Each structure stands twice: as C-alpha cells, then as structure tokens.
Coordinates of C-alpha atoms and ligand atoms in Angstrom, one line a residue:
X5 CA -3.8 14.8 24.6
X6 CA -6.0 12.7 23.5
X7 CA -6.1 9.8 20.5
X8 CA -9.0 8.5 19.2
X9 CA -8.5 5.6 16.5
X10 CA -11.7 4.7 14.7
X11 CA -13.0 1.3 13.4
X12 CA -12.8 1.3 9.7
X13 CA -16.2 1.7 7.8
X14 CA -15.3 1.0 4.2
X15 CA -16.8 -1.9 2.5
X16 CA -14.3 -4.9 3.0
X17 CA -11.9 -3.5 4.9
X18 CA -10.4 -5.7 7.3
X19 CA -7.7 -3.4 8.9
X20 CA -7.0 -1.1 11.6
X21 CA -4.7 1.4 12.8
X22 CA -4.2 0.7 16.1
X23 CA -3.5 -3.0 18.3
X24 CA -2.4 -3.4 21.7
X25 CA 0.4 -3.5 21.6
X26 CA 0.8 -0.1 19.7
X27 CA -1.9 1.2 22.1
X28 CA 0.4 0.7 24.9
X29 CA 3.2 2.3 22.9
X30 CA 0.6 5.3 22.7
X31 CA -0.3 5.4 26.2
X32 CA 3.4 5.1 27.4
X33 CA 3.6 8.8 25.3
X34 CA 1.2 10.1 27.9
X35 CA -2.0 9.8 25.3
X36 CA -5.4 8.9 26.7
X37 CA -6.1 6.5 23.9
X38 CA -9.7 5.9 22.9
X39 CA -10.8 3.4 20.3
X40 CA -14.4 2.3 18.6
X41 CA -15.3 -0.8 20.2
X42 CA -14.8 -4.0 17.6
X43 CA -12.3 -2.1 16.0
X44 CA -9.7 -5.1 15.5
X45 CA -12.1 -8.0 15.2
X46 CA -11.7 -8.6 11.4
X47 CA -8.3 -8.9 11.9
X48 CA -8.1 -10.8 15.0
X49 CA -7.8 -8.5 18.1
X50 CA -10.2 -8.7 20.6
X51 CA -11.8 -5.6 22.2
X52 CA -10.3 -7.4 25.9
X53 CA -6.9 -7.3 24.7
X54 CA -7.3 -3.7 23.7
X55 CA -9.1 -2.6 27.4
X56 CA -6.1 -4.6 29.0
X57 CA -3.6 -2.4 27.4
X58 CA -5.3 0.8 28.9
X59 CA -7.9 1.1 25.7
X60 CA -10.8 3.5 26.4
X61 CA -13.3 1.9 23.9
X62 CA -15.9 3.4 23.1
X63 CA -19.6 3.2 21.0
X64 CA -20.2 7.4 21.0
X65 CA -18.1 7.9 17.5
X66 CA -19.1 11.5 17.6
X67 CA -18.2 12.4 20.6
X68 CA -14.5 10.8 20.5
X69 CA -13.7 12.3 17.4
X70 CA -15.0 16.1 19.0
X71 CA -12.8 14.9 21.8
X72 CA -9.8 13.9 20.0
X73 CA -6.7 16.0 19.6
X74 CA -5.2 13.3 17.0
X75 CA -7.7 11.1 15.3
X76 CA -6.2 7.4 13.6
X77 CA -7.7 5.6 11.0
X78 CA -6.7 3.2 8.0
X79 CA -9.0 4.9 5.0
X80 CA -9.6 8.8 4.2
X81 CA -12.3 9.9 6.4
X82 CA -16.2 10.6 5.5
X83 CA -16.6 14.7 4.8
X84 CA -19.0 14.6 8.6
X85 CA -16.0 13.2 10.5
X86 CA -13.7 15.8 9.2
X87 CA -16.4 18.5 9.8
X88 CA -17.2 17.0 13.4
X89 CA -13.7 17.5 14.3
X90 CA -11.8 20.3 16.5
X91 CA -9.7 22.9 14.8
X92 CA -6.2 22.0 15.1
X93 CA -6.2 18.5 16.1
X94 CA -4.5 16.0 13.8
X95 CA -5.9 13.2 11.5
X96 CA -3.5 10.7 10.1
X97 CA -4.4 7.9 7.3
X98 CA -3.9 7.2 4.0
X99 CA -5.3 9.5 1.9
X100 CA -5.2 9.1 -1.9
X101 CA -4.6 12.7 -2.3
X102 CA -3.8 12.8 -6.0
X103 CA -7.3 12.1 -6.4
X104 CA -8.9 13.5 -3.5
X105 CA -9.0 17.3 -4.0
X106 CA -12.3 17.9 -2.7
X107 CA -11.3 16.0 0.5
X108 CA -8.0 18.3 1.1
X109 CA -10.4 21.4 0.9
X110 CA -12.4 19.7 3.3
X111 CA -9.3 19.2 5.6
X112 CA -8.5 22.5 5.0
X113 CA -11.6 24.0 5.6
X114 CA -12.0 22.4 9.0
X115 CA -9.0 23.6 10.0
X116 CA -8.0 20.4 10.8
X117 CA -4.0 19.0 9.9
X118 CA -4.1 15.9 7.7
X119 CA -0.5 14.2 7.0
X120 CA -1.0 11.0 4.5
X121 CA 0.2 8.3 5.1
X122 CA 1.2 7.5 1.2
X123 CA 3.4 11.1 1.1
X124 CA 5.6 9.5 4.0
X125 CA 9.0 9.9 2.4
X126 CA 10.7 6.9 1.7
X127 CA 13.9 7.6 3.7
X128 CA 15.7 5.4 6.0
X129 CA 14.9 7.5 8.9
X130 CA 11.0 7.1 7.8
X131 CA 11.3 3.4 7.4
X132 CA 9.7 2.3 10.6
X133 CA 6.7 4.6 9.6
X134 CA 6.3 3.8 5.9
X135 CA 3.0 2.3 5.4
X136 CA 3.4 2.0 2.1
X137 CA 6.1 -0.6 2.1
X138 CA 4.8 -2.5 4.8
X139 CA 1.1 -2.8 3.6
X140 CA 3.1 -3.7 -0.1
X141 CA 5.1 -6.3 1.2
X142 CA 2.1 -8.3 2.6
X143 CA 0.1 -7.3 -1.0
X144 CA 3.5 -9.3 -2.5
X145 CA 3.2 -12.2 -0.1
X146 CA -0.5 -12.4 -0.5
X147 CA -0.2 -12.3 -4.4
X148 CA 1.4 -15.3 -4.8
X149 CA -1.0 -17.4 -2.3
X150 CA -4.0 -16.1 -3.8
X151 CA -2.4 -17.0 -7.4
X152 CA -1.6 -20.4 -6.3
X153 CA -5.0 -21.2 -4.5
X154 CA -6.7 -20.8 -8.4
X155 CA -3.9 -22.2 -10.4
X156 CA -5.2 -25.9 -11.0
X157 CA -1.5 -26.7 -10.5
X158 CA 1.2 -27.1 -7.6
X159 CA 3.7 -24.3 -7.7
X160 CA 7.6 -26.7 -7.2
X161 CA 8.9 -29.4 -9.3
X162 CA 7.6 -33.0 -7.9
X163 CA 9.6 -35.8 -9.0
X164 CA 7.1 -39.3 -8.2
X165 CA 6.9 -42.5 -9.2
X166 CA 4.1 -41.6 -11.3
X167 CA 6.2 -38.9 -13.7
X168 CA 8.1 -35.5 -13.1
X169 CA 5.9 -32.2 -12.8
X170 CA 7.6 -29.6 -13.5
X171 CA 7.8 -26.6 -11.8
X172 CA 5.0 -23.4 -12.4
X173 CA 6.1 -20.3 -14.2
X174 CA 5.9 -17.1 -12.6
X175 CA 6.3 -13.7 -13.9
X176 CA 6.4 -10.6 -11.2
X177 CA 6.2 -7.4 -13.5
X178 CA 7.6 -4.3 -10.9
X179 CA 10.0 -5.2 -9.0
X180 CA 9.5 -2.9 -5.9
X181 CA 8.4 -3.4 -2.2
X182 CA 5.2 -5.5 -3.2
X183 CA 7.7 -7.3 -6.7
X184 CA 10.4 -8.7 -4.2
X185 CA 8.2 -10.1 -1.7
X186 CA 6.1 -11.7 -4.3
X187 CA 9.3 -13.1 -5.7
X188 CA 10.9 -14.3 -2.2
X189 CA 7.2 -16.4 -1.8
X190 CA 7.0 -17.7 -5.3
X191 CA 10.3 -18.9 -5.3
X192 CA 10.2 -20.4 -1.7
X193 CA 7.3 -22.2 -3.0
X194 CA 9.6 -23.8 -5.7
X195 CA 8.4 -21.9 -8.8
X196 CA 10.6 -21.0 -11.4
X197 CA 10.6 -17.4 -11.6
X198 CA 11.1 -14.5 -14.1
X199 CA 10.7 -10.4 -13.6
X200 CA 11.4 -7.0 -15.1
X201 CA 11.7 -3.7 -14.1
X202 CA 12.2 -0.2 -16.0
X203 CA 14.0 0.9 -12.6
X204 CA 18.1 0.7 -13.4
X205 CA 19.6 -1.4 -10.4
X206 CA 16.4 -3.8 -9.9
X207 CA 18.4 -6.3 -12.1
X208 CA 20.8 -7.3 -9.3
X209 CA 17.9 -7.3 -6.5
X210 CA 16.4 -9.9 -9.0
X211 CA 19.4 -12.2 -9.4
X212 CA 20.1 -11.8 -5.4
X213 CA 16.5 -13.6 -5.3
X214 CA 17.6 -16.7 -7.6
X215 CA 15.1 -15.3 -10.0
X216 CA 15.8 -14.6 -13.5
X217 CA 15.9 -10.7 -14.9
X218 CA 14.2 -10.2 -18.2
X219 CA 15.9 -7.5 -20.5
X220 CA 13.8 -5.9 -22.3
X221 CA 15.5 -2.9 -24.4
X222 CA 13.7 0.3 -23.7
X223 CA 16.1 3.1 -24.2
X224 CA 16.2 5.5 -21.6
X225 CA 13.9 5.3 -18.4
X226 CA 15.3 6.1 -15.1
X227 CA 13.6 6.8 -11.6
X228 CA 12.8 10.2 -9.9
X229 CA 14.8 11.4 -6.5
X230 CA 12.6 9.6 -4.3
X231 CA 13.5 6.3 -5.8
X232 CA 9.9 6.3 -7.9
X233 CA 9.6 4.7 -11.8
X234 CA 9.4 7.5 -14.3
X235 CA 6.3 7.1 -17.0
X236 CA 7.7 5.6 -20.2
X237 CA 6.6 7.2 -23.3
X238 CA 3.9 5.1 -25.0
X239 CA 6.2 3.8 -27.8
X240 CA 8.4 2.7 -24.6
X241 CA 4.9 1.1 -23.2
X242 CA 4.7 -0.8 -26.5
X243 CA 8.0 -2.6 -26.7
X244 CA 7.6 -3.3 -23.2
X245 CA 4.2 -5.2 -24.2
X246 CA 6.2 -6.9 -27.2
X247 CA 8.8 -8.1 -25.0
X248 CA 6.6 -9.3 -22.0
X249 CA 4.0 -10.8 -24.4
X250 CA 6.4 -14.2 -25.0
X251 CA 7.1 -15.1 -21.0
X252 CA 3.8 -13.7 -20.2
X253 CA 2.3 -16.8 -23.3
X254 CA 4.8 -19.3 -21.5
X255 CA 3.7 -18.2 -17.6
X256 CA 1.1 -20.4 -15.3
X257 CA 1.0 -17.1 -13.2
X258 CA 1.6 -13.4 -13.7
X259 CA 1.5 -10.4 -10.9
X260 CA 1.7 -6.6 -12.4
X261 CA 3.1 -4.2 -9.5
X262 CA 3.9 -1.2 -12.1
X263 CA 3.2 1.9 -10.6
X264 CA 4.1 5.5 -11.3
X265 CA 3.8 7.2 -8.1
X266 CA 1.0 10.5 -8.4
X267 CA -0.3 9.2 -11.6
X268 CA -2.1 6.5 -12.8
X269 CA -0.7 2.7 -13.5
X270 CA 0.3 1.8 -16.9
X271 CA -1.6 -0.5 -19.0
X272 CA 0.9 -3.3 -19.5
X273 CA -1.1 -6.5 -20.3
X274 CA -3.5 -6.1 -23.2
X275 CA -6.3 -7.9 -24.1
X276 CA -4.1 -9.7 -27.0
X277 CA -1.6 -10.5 -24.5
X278 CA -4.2 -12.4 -22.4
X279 CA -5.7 -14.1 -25.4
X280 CA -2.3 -15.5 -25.7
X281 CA -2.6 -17.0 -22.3
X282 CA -2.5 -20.7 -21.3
X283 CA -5.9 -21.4 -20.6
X284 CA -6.0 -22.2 -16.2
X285 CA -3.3 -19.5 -15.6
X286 CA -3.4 -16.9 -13.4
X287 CA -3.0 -12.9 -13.1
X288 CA -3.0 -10.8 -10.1
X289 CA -3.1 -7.1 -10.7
X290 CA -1.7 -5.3 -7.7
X291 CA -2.3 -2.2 -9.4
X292 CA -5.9 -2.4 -9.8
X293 CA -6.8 0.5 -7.3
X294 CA -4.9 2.6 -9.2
X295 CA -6.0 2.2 -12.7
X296 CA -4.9 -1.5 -13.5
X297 CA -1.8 -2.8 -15.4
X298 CA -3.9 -5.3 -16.8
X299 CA -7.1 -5.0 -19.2
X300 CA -10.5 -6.3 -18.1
X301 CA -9.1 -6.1 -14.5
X302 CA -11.5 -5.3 -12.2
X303 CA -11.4 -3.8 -8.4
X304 CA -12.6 -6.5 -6.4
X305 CA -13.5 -9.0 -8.8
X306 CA -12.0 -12.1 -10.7
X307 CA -12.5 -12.1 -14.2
X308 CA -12.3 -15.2 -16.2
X309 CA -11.3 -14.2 -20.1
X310 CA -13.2 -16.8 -22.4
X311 CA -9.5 -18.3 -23.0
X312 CA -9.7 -19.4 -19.1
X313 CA -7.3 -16.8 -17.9
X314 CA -8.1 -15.7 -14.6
X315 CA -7.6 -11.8 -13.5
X316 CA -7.6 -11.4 -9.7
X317 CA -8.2 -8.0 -8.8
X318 CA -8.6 -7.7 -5.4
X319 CA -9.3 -4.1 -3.7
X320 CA -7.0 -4.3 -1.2
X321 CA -5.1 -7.8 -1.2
X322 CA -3.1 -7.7 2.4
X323 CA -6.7 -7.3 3.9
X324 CA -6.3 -11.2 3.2
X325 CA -3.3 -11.5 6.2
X326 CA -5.4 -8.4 7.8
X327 CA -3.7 -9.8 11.4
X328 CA -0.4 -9.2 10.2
X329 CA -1.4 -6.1 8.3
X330 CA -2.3 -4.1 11.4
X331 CA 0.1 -5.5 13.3
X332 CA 2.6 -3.4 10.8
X333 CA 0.4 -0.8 9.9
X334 CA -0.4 0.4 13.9
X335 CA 3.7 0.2 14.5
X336 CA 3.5 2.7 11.5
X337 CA 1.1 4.9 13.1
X338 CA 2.9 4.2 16.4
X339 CA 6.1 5.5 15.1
X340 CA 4.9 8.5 13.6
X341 CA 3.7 9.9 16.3
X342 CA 6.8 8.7 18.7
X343 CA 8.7 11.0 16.4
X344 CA 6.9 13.6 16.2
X345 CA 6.0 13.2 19.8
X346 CA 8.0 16.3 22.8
X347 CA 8.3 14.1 25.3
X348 CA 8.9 17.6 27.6
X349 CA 5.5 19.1 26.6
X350 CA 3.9 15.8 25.9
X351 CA 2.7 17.4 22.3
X352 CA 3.6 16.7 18.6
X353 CA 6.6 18.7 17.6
X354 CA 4.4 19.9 14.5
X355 CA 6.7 23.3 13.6
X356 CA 10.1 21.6 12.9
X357 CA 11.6 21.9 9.9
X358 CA 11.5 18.1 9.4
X359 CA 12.2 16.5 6.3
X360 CA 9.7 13.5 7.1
X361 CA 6.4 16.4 7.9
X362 CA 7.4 18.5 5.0
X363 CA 6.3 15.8 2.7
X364 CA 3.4 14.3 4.4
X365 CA 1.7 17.4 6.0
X366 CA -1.1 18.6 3.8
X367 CA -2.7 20.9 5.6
X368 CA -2.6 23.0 8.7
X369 CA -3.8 26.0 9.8
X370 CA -7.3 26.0 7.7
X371 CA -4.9 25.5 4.2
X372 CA -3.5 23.1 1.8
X373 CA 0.7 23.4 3.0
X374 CA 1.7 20.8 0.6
X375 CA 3.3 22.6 -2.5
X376 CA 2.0 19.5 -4.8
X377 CA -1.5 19.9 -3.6
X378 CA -1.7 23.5 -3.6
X379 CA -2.8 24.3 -7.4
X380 CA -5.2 21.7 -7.1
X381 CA -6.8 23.4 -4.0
X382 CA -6.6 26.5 -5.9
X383 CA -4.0 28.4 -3.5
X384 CA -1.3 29.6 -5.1
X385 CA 1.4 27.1 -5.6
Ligands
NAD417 P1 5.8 1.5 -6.6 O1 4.7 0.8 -5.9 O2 5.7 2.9 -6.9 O3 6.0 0.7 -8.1 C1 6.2 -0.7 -8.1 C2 7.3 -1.0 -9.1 O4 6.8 -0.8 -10.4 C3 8.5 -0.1 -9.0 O5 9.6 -1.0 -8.8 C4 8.5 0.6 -10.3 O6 9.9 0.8 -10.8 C5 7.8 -0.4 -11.2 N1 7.3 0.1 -12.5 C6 6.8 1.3 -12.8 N2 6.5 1.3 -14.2 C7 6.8 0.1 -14.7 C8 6.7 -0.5 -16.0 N3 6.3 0.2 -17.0 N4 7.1 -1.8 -16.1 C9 7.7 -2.5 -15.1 N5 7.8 -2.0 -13.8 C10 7.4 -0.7 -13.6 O7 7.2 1.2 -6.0 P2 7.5 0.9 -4.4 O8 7.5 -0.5 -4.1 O9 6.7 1.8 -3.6 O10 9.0 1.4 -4.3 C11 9.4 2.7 -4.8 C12 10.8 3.0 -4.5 O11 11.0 3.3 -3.2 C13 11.8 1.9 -4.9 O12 12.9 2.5 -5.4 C14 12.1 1.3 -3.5 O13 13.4 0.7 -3.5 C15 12.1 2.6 -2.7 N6 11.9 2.3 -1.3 C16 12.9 2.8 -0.4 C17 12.7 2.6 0.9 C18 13.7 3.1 1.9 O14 14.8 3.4 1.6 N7 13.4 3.2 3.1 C19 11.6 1.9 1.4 C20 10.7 1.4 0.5 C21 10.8 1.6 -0.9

C-alpha cells in the first residue's frame, strides 16, 4: 500500500505528520512511504534524514495523492485534494468536524474514508495515538514560555543583596491536558501558582502539582462519559467570572484552557475583568481557535488593552516547539495505523468492531458513518 504524507499548506503552520523515525516505523509495516519534499523543514527535519529512512520524496503533489492508498497530513485537506483522491483510500488529520460540514460531504462524496484525529477516543488503549493530548501538552508548556518572554518580570522569588522579588502570580483556568502542563512549567519556573476547574477530581491533580485549587461554588457541573467539561448554565458562567475576577486582579499572568468539547469555548474573562488587570500582565488564551475564553482575544494576534494587559492569542501555540510537536504528532499517526494495521494481509483492519474507529471514522463508503455527524450531512441519524 502506499502512504503519502503531504507538507502542510496552511498559513503558519510549522508541523508535520510524518519524521523519520515514524517513516521507518511506516515502512517496517510494508508501506511505500512517499512525502512532499521540505515537508519537515520548519520544524527541523531535513529532507536527507527522511530519504535515509527509505522516504520517497517527492515534488508531483498530485500525482502522490492519486497514488496514495492512505494519505497523512496535520490540517483538513483543500476540497481539490479530497476530489483528486482514489475511492477508498484513507485520509487521516485533524479535522474540526463540528464545524466542517461541507468538508465531510466532500469526504463523503469522494468516497474517500476520513477518521479525525480530534474524535480519537480518549481511552488508555488510544493513548499512544491521541493527538489531542500530545499537541495540548506542548500548547501548556508553550503557554507559560511565551507568557514569561512578555511579562516585564522574572517568574521565581530572587532573594539579592539589592532587595527580595517576589515571586509572579499565575492563574491556569482548565485544568486538563494543556492546564497541567502549564502548571508543571509555571511552577518549575518558581511561580506561585493558582487554578480552577468545573471538572470534580481536578482539585487533587492540582494539589499533587504544589499548586493551589481555587473553590469557586458553582452548584452542580460534572463531566460527560468521555471525561469532557459539561457547559455551565450562564448564571453558572457568571459566578465563575465573580469568583475568578479577584485572583485574576492579583495575577502577573493568566492562561484560559476552558473548553467544552463539540461546542464552542466559554467566555470566561470579560472585558471588566481585564480592566481590572495589573497593567504589564499577561494572558494567554489557549482557546482562541475555538471561540476564545477571553474578550478582545484575537487568533494570532496580541492585543494590548489600553490598561497594558497583554492577550496572546496565538493560532496554534505548540507550532512554537514545532520539532517536538511532530516528533509526537507523527508517533500519533504512526500508532494509528500500527493498530489498525493486518500484519497478514499487510492492510488496515478497517471492518472491526473497534471501539477506537467507531469514534473517529467519519466516513466510508461514499457516506458520513459517524452518528454525530450524520444530521448535519443530512443522512438520517
Ligand atoms: P479540554 O481541552 O476539552 O478542556 C480543557 C479543560 O477545560 C478541561 O479540564 C475542562 O474541564 C475545562 N473547562 C471547561 N469549561 C470550563 C470552565 N467553565 N471553567 C474552567 N474550566 C473549564 O480537555 P482535555 O485536556 O482535552 O481533557 C479532557 C478529558 O480527557 C480530561 O478528563 C482528561 O483527563 C481526559 N483525558 C484522558 C486521557 C486518557 O485516559 N488516555 C488522555 C487525555 C485526556
């Protein structure tokens, strides 16, 4: 069979799907593996390290995505690559597909299979292929440097001859994948940090950190099967701004990683609470892509408030550590396929009943599969 793993085309984007080390992981499968030429170089990989591990690069985009039984990529496709694709063959990335009907359809229409990379379910059997968390993890870790590198301040407590500085304030609001990393750095840098969550059980993940859990009383919240936040209702939404609007006045840094999974982030930090700001301090919204948790954020832009608060909204903040970020990512798509991979037949096992496919595969066979996506593809659901 063969792979082909394209170089990524959207503005800024410094990732890839595939290194050489995962191409050799590919290859070992019995895959031909083909990739664009350059494909790594904004993240550090060189096209020779690639052709050493048995990489067929390539300039003819077309004609290795006609070619290709399973195509690999970071970002959702353009409409002509899914058109210029063969029926049946596979196409994994991330997807977006809450928002992406139109994209689905074309999927569908093509008759190629799509499987997103964001519907992986977060099991422990998934957890070497869950891009989500790995891509999150870096956003966390990359928060907190870029946070530090604008806050006119160090981040630990200096004790000198010249006087004590004390130690800078941080407040992670969500406290999953991308919360706990961004706590780990802050607080290895020596901040002093605080964080809340509407998940029950984040509270002890928190403490486990050496960072301090704020309780703010919402009634009841709770988190879906899948582990997911639940949306609070929007008198919930306002005593969580009451309560977070004192630490967030006292904080030299605050990073928002409140998401609702399927639906858009919620507005946590309003324009009042940033008007009651120190002037120099910082915010990172990690949920800017998906609607913001933080007014007057703005996809890849800082935005300095006339106070002097600083809003970093950066499209797609582990592009920053891109090397690292496909080194993860391209073990993600490595280990998807593995496991999905007959090692007799030297196919993808694609008819199993498998927990993992049933919630990433959205379409197959010239139709939207995915129950969730169904309605909005107008099949029946
Ligand atoms: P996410 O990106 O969907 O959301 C980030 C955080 O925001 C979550 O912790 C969520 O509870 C929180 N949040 C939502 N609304 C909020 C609000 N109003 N105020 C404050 N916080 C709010 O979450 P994620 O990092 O993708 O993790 C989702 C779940 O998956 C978690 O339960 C995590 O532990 C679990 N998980 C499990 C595995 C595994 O078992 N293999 C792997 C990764 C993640």
């Amino acid at each position: 069979m063969n792979c082909y793993v394209t170089a990524e085309t959207a503005p800024g984007e410094t990732r890839a799907a595939l290194t050489p080390a995962s191409a050799a992981e590919l290859i070992k499968l019995g895959l031909t593996v083909r990739a664009r030429s350059g494909l790594g170089t904004a993240a550090h990989y060189a096209d020779a390290d690639y052709t050493k591990a048995g990489v067929i690069l390539t300039e003819d985009h077309a004609a290795a995505l006609a070619d290709a039984d399973i195509v690999l990529r970071v970002r959702k496709p353009p409409a002509e690559d899914i058109a210029r694709m063969k029926r049946g063959a596979l196409h994994l990335s991330f997807l977006d597909p809450f928002n992406e009907p139109a994209l689905l359809a074309a999927f569908a229409a093509a008759g190629v299979t799509a499987v997103s990379l964001e519907m992986i379910p977060r099991t422990t059997l998934a957890q070497k292929m869950d891009a989500l968390s790995s891509q999150s993890s870096l956003a966390g870790y990359s928060a907190v440097i870029e946070a530090a590198q604008r806050l006119r301040m160090v981040l630990p407590m200096m004790m000198t001859p010249a006087g004590t500085i004390l130690p800078a304030r941080v407040f992670v609001v969500g406290v999953g994948v991308a919360g706990l990393q961004a706590i780990a750095t802050a607080k290895r840098l020596g901040a002093r940090v605080e964080a809340f969550d509407t998940r029950p059980g984040v509270e002890e993940q928190v403490k486990s950190l050496g960072a301090k859990f704020v309780k703010i009383e919402l009634g009841a919240t709770g988190q879906t099967a899948g582990g997911y936040a639940q949306a609070l209702t929007p008198e919930q939404i306002a005593k969580q701004q009451a309560g977070m609007a004192k630490i967030c006045a006292q904080a030299d840094i605050v990073i928002t990683t409140a998401k609702v999974f399927g639906r858009p982030a919620p507005r946590l930090l309003t324009q009042a609470m940033l008007d009651g700001m120190k002037p120099g301090s910082v915010v990172v919204d990690l949920a800017v892509e998906s609607g913001g948790n933080v007014a007057s954020s703005r996809p890849g832009e800082d935005v300095v408030t006339p106070h002097g608060v600083t809003i970093v909204g950066h499209h797609c903040i582990e592009g920053t550590v891109s090397h690292h970020a496909t080194q993860v990512l391209a073990a993600n798509f490595a280990a998807w396929l593995v496991h999905f991979w007959d090692v007799k037949t030297k196919t993808l096992r694609l008819d199993s009943p498998d927990e993992i496919l049933r919630g990433c595969l959205l379409t197959r066979g010239g139709v939207v599969v995915h129950p969730q996506f169904q309605k909005a593809e107008g099949q029946k659901g």
